[in-house]
């Protein structure tokens, strides 16, 4: 049983998506390639939107990976390359956009949703009767009706 679990885990590990960087994109200079991977790992694929350009197979992601490498070969710093891409595509291209007035809703949105959800749950909980609350006693008419129904069902 343990052997089967290990085999399944290994197969799932091998089935994980690999990097989309093609061999012809890789720079011969290992230091520049490492910088390119670090930069492209933080840039969003504009087609996939949930992957970095380093992980995406989209043609636009490939173009952006090549652009990043070209800028690095030209001598740009990491910040200059990122600024160049942001100037063309906006903050949306960053997987971690900066906290600015334009992105405040993006950063505050999840917390506001959580806050409203907790307030709703708290307010709903105050309206509900506690589980251990005793019900009002039956009136004499209700008791007589129940007795009559039980007597009828017992026959």
PDB file of C-alpha atoms in Angstrom, residues 5 37 43-44 46 50 53 59 64 70 87-90 92 95-96 99 108 115 118 124 129 134 138:
ATOM      1  CA  UNK A   5       1.164   5.776  -2.567  1.00  0.00           C
ATOM      2  CA  UNK A  37      13.640  34.098 -14.649  1.00  0.00           C
ATOM      3  CA  UNK A  43       5.039  39.276 -14.533  1.00  0.00           C
ATOM      4  CA  UNK A  44       1.485  38.144 -15.281  1.00  0.00           C
ATOM      5  CA  UNK A  46      -1.998  38.850 -20.081  1.00  0.00           C
ATOM      6  CA  UNK A  50      -3.306  33.474 -13.440  1.00  0.00           C
ATOM      7  CA  UNK A  53       4.900  34.644 -18.219  1.00  0.00           C
ATOM      8  CA  UNK A  59       2.464  33.467 -27.653  1.00  0.00           C
ATOM      9  CA  UNK A  64       7.308  39.140 -23.153  1.00  0.00           C
ATOM     10  CA  UNK A  70      16.534  41.490 -24.785  1.00  0.00           C
ATOM     11  CA  UNK A  87       4.893  51.340 -18.827  1.00  0.00           C
ATOM     12  CA  UNK A  88       3.567  49.355 -21.787  1.00  0.00           C
ATOM     13  CA  UNK A  89       0.942  47.183 -20.067  1.00  0.00           C
ATOM     14  CA  UNK A  90       0.152  48.919 -16.767  1.00  0.00           C
ATOM     15  CA  UNK A  92      -2.027  44.686 -14.228  1.00  0.00           C
ATOM     16  CA  UNK A  95       1.515  39.503 -10.238  1.00  0.00           C
ATOM     17  CA  UNK A  96       1.948  41.653  -7.107  1.00  0.00           C
ATOM     18  CA  UNK A  99      -0.447  49.507  -3.260  1.00  0.00           C
ATOM     19  CA  UNK A 108      -8.792  45.993   0.349  1.00  0.00           C
ATOM     20  CA  UNK A 115     -15.723  42.008   7.180  1.00  0.00           C
ATOM     21  CA  UNK A 118     -18.667  38.364   9.488  1.00  0.00           C
ATOM     22  CA  UNK A 124     -28.081  36.813  11.702  1.00  0.00           C
ATOM     23  CA  UNK A 129     -33.236  31.985  19.190  1.00  0.00           C
ATOM     24  CA  UNK A 134     -37.523  26.656  25.940  1.00  0.00           C
ATOM     25  CA  UNK A 138     -49.017  24.706  25.078  1.00  0.00           C
TER      26      UNK A 138
END
